[in-house]
PDB file of C-alpha atoms in Angstrom:
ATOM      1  CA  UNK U   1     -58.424 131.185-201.211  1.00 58.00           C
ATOM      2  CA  UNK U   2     -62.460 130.517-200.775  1.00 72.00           C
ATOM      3  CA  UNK U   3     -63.297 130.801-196.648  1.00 71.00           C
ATOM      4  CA  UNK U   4     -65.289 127.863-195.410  1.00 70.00           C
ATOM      5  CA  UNK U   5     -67.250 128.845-192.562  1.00 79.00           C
ATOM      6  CA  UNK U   6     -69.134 125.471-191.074  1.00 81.00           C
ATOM      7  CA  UNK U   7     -72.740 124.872-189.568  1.00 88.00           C
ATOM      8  CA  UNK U   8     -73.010 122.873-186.361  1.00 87.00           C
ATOM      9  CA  UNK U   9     -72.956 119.193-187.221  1.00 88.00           C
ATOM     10  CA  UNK U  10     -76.008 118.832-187.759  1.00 88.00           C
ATOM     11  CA  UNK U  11     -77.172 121.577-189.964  1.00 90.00           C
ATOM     12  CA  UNK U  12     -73.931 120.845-191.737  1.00 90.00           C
ATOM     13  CA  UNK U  13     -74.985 117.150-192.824  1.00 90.00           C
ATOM     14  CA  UNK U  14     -78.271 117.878-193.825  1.00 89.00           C
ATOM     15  CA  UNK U  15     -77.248 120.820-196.205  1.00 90.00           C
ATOM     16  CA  UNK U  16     -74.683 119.035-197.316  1.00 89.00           C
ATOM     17  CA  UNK U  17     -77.260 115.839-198.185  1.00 87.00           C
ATOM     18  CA  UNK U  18     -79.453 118.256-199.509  1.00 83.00           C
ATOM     19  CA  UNK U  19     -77.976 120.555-201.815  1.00 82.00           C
ATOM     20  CA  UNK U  20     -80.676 121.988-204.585  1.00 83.00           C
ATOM     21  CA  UNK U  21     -83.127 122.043-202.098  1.00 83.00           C
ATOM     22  CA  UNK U  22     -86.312 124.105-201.206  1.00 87.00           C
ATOM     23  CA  UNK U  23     -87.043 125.379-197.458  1.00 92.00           C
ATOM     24  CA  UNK U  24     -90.821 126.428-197.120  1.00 90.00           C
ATOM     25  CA  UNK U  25     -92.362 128.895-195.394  1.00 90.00           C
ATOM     26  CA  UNK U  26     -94.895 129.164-193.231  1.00 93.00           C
ATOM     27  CA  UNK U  27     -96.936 131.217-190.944  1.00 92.00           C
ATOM     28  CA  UNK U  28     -96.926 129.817-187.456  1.00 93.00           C
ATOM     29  CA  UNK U  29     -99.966 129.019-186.527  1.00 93.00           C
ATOM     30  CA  UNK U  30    -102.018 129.389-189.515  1.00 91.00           C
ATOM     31  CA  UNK U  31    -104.682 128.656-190.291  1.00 91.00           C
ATOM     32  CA  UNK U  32    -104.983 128.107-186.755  1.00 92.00           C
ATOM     33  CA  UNK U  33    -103.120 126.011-184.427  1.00 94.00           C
ATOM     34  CA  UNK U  34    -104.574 122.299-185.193  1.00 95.00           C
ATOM     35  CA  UNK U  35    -103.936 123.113-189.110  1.00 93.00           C
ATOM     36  CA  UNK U  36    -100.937 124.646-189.116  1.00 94.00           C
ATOM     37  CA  UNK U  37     -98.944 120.972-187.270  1.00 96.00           C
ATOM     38  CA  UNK U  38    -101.121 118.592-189.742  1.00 95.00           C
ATOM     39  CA  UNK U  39     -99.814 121.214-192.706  1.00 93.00           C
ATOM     40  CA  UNK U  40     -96.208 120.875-191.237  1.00 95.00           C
ATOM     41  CA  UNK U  41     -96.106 117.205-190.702  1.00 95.00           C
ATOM     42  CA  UNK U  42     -97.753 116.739-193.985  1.00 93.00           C
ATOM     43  CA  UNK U  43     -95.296 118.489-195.711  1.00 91.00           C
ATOM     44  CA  UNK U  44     -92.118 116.821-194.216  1.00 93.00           C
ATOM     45  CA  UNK U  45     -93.878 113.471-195.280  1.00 93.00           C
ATOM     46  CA  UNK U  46     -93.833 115.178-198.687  1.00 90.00           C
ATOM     47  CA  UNK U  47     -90.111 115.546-198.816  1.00 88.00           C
ATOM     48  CA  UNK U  48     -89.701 118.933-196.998  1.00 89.00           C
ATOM     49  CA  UNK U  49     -86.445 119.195-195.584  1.00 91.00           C
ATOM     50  CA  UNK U  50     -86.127 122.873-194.016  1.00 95.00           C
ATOM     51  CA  UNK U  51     -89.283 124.727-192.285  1.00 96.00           C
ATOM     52  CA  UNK U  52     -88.616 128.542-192.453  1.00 96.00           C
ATOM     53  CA  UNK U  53     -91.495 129.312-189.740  1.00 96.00           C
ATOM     54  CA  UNK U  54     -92.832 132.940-189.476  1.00 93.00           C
ATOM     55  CA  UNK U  55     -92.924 134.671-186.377  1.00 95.00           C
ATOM     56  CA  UNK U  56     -96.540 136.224-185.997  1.00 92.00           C
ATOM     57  CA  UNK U  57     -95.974 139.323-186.898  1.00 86.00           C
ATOM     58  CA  UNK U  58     -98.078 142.551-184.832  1.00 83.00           C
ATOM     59  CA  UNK U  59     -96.848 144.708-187.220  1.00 80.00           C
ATOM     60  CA  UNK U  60     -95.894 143.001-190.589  1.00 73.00           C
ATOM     61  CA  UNK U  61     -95.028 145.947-192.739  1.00 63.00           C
ATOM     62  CA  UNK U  62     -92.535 144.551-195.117  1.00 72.00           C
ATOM     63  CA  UNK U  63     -94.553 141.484-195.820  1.00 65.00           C
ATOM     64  CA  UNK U  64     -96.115 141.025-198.990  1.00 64.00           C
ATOM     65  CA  UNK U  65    -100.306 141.468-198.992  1.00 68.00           C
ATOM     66  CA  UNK U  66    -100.897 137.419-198.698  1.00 70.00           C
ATOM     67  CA  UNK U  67     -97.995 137.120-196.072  1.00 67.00           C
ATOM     68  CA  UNK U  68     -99.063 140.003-194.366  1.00 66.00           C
ATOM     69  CA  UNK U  69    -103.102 138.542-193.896  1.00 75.00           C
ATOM     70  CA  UNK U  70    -101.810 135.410-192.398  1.00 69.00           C
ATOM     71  CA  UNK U  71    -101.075 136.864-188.708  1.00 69.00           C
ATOM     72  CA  UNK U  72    -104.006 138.680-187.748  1.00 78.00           C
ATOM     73  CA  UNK U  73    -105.972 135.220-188.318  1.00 77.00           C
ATOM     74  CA  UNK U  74    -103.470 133.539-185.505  1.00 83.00           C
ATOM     75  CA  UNK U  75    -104.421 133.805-182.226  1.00 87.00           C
ATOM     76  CA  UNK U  76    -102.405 136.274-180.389  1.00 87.00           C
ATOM     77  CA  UNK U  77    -101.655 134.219-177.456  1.00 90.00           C
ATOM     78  CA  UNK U  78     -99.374 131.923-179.737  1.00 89.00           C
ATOM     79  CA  UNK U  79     -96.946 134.887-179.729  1.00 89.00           C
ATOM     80  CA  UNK U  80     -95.846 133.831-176.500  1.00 91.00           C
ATOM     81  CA  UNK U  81     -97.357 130.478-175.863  1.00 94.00           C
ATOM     82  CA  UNK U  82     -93.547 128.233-175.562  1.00 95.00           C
ATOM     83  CA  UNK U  83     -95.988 125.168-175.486  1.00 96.00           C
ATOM     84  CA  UNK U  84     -96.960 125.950-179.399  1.00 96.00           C
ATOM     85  CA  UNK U  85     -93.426 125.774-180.393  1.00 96.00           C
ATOM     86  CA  UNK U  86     -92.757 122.490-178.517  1.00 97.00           C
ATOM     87  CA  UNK U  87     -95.493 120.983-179.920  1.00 97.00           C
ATOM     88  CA  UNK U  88     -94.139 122.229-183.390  1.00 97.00           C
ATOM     89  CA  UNK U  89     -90.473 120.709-182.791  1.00 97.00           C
ATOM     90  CA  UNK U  90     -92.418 117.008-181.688  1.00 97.00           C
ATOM     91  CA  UNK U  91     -94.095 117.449-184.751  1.00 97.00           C
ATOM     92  CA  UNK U  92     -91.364 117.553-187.479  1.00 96.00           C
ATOM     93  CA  UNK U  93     -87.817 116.295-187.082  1.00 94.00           C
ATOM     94  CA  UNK U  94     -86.423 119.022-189.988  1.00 94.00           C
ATOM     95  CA  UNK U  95     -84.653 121.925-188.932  1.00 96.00           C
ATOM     96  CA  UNK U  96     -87.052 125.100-187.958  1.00 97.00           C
ATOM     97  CA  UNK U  97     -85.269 128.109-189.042  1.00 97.00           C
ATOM     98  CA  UNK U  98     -87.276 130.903-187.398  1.00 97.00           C
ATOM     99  CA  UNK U  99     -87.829 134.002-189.204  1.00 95.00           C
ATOM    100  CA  UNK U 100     -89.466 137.054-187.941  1.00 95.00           C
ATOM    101  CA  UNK U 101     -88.962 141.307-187.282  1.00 94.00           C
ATOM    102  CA  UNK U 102     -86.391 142.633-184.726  1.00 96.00           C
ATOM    103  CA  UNK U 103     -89.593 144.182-182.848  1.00 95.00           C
ATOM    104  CA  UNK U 104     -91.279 140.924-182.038  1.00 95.00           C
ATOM    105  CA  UNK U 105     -88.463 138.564-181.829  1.00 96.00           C
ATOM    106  CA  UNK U 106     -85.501 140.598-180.346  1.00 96.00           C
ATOM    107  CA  UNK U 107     -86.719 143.389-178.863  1.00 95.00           C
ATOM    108  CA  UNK U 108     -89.476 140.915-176.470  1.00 95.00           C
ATOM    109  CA  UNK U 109     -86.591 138.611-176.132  1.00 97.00           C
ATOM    110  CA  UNK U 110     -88.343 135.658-177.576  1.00 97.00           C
ATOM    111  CA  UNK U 111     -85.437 134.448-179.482  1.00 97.00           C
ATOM    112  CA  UNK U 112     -83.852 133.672-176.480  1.00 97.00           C
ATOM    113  CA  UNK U 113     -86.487 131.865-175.041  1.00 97.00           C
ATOM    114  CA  UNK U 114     -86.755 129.710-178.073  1.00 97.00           C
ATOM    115  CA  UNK U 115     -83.582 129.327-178.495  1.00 98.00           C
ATOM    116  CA  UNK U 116     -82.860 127.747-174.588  1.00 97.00           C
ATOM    117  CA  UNK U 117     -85.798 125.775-175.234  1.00 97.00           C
ATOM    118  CA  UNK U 118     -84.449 124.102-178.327  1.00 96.00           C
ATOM    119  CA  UNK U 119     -87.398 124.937-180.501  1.00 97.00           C
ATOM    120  CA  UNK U 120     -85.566 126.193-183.351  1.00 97.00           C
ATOM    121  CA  UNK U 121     -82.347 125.449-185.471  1.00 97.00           C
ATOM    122  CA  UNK U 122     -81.648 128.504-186.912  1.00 97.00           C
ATOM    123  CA  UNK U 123     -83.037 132.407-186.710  1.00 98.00           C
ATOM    124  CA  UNK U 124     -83.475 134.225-190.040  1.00 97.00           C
ATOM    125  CA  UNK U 125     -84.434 138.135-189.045  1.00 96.00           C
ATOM    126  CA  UNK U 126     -83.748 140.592-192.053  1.00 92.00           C
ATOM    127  CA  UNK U 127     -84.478 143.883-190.590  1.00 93.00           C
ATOM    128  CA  UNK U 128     -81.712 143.877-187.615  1.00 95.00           C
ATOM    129  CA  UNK U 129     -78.600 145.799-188.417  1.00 94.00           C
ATOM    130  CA  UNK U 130     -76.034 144.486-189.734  1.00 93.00           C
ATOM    131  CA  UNK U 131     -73.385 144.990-185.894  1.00 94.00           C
ATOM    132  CA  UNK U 132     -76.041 143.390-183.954  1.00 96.00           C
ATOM    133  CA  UNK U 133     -76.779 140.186-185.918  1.00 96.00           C
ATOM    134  CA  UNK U 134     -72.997 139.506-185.869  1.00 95.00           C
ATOM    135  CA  UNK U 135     -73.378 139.872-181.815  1.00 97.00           C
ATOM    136  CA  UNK U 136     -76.611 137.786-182.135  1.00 97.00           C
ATOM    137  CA  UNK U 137     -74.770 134.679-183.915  1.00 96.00           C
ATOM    138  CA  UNK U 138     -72.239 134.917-181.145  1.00 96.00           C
ATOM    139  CA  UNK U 139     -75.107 134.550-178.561  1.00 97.00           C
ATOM    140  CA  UNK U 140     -76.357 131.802-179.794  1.00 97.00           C
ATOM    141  CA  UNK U 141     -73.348 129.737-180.259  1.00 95.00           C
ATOM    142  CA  UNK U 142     -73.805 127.797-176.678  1.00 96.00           C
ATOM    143  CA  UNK U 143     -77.474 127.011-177.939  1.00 96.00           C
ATOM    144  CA  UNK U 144     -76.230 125.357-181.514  1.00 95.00           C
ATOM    145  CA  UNK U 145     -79.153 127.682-182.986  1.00 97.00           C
ATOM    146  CA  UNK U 146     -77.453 129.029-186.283  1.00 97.00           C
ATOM    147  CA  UNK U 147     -77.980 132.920-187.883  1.00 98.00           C
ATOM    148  CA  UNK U 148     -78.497 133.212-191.351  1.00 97.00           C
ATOM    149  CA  UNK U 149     -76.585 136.257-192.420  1.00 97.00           C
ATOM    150  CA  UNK U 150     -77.547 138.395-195.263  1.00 96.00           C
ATOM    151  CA  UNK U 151     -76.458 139.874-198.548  1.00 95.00           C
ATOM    152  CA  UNK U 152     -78.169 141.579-201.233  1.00 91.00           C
ATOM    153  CA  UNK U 153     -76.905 144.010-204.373  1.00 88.00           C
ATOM    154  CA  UNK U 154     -78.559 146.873-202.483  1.00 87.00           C
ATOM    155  CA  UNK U 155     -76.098 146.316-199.260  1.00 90.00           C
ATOM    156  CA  UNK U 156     -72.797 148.058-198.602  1.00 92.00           C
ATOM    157  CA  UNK U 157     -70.244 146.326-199.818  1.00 93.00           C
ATOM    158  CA  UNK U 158     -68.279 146.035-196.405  1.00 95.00           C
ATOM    159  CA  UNK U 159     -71.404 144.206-194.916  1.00 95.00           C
ATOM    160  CA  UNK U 160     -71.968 141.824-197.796  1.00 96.00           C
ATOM    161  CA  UNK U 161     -67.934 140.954-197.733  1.00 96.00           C
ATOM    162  CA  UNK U 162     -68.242 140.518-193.679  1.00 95.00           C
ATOM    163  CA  UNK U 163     -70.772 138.494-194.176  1.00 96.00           C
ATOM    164  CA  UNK U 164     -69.668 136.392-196.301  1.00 96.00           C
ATOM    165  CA  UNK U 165     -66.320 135.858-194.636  1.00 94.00           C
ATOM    166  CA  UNK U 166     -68.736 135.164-190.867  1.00 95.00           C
ATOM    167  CA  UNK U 167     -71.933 133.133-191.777  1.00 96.00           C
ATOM    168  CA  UNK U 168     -72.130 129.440-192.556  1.00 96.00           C
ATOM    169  CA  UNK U 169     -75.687 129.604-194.351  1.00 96.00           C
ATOM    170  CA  UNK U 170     -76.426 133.093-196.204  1.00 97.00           C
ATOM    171  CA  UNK U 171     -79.560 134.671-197.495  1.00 96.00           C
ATOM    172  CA  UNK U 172     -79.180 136.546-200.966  1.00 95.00           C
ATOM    173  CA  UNK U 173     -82.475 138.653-201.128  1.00 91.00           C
ATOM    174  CA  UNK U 174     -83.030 139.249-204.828  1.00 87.00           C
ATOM    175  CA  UNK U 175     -84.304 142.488-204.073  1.00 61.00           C
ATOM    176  CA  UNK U 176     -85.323 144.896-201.488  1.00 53.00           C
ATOM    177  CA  UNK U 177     -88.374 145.841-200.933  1.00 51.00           C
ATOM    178  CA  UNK U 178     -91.550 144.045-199.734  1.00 51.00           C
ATOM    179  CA  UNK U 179     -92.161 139.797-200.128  1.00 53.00           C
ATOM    180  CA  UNK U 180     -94.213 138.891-202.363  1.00 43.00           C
ATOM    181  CA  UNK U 181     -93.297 140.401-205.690  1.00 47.00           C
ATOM    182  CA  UNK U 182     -92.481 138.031-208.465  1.00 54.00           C
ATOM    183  CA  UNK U 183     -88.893 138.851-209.542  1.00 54.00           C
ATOM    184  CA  UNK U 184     -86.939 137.822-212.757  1.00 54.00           C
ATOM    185  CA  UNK U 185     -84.397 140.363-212.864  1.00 61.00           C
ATOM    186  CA  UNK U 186     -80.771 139.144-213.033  1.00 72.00           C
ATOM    187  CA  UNK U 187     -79.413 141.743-210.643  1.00 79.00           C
ATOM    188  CA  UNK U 188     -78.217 138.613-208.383  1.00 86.00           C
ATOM    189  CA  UNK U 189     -76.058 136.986-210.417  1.00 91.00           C
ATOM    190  CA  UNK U 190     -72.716 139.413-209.753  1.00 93.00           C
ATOM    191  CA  UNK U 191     -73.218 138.759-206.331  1.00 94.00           C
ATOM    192  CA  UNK U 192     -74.181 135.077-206.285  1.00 95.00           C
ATOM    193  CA  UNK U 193     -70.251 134.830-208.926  1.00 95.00           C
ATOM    194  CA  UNK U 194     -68.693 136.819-206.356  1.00 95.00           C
ATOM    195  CA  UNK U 195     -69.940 135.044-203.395  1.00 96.00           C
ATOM    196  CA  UNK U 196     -68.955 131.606-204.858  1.00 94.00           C
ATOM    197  CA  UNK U 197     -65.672 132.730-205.295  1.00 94.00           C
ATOM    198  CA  UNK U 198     -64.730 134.068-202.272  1.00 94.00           C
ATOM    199  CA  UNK U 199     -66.508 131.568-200.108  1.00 94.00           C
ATOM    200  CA  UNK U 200     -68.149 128.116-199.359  1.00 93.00           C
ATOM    201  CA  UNK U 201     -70.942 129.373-197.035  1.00 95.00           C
ATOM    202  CA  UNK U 202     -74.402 127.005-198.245  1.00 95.00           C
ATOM    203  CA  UNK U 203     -75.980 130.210-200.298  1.00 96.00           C
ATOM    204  CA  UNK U 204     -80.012 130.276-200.203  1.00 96.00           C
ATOM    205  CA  UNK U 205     -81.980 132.554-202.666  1.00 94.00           C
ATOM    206  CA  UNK U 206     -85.046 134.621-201.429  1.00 88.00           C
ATOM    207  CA  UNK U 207     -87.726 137.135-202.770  1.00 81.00           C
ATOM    208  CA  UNK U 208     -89.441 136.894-206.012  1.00 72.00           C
ATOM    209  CA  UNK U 209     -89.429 132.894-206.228  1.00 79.00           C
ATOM    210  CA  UNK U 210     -92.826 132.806-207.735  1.00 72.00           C
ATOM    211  CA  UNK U 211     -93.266 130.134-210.109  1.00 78.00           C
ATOM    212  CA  UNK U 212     -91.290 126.318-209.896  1.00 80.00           C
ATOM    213  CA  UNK U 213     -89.331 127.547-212.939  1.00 85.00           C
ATOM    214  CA  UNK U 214     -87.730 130.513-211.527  1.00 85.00           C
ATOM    215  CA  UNK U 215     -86.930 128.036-208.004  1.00 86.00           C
ATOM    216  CA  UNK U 216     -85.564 125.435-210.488  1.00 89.00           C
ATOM    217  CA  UNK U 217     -83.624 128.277-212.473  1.00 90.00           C
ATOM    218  CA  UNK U 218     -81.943 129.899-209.476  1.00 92.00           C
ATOM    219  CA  UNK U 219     -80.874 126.009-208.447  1.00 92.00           C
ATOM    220  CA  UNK U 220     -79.125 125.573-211.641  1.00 92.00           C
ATOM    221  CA  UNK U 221     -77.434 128.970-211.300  1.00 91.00           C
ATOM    222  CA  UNK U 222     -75.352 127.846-208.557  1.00 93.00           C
ATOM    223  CA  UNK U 223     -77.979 128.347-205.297  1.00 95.00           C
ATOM    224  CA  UNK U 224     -77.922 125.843-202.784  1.00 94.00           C
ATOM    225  CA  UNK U 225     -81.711 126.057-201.918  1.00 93.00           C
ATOM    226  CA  UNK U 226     -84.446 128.591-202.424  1.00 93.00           C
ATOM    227  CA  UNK U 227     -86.498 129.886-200.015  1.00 90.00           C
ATOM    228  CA  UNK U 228     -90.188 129.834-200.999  1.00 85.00           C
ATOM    229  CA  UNK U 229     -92.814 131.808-199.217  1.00 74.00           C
ATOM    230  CA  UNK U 230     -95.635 133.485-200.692  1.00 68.00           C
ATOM    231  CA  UNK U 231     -96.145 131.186-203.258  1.00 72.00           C
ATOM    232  CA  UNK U 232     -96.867 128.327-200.625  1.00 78.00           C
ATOM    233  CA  UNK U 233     -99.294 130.551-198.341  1.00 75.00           C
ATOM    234  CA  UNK U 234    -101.373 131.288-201.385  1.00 69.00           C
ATOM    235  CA  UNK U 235    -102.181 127.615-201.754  1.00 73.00           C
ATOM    236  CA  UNK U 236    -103.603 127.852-197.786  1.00 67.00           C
ATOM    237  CA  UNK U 237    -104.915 131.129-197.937  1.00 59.00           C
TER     238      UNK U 237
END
């Protein structure tokens, strides 16, 4: 019997409207401040229907080279600056899933702060274990912010079953390793199979999108929405 694990109401209509879509990332606060809500309202007029907003990074290590640029050209006071983000949620009326490293969002407790200030729908942060995300999504429960869980063909296969048996919305990273790298392997497809059988969680493809063919090919291979990054800061950069 497939598990169906189920977003808040919200998150759960829009996916559910939305299937075969495309979230977008994008460095918060880049170019600079000004730039970065015209780019975001612009491209929510243009039919974007999830944000995936980077946290500045200080240290971005596992960031491709044209993702990895973009913070040091933010000003640093945006880290912290709660005003930013409430400007960003008055700005677009799509869910802001925020994604950033376990150093600068968990460890200076800025998540939290987010979170109570209802700036964001949804945290995305792939480097923190595997135990402590599963405590995370329980934190954030009173806050409706969702956490993407994670599953990849390089993960144990305890963690990628767990996962897919916990999380409503689940990021299969096509490979491990740093963003940025086009990827046409078909290493995911065993996984994405398995995952469809054994669950209905809305299942987002990351890592290696780089051309509208790939996005479009991963759709029809039975992803609910792709997660494009570096091929979208390019076009800014």
């Amino acid at each position: 019997m497939k598990l169906h694990t189920v977003c808040n109401e919200a998150m759960e209509r829009l996916l559910v409207k939305h299937r075969r879509s495309f979230v977008g990332y994008l460095t918060a606060g880049y170019p600079d401040e000004e730039s970065f809500l015209r780019i975001a309202k612009r491209c929510q007029q243009e039919g974007m229907h999830i944000f995936e907003i980077g946290y500045p990074s200080l240290n971005p290590y596992s960031d491709g080279e044209v993702i990895r640029r973009a913070p040091s050209a933010v000003d640093p006071a945006l880290r912290e600056n709660t005003g930013f983000w409430k400007r960003l949620r008055q700005t677009v009326s799509a869910p802001i899933w925020l994604m950033g490293y376990t150093e600068d969002l968990m460890d200076t407790g800025m998540y939290r702060r987010l979170a109570e200030a209802g700036c964001v729908d949804a945290l995305v942060i792939p480097d923190l274990e595997h135990s402590r995300r599963m405590a995370l999504k329980a934190e954030m429960e009173p806050f409706r912010v969702e956490v993407l869980g994670f599953t990849s063909a390089s993960a144990a296969p305890r963690e990628n079953e767990e996962t897919l048996h916990t999380y409503p919305i689940i990021y299969q990273q096509l490979y491990s390793g740093p963003t940025g790298m086009q990827n046409d392997s078909e290493d995911y497809q065993q996984l994405l199979s398995h995952s469809r059988e054994v669950s209905s969680s809305h299942l987002f493809a990351g890592f290696g999108i780089g051309t509208p063919q790939r996005a479009k090919e991963l759709l029809q291979r039975g992803f609910d929405g792709v997660i494009i990054g570096t091929a979208i800061m390019k076009r800014l950069a």
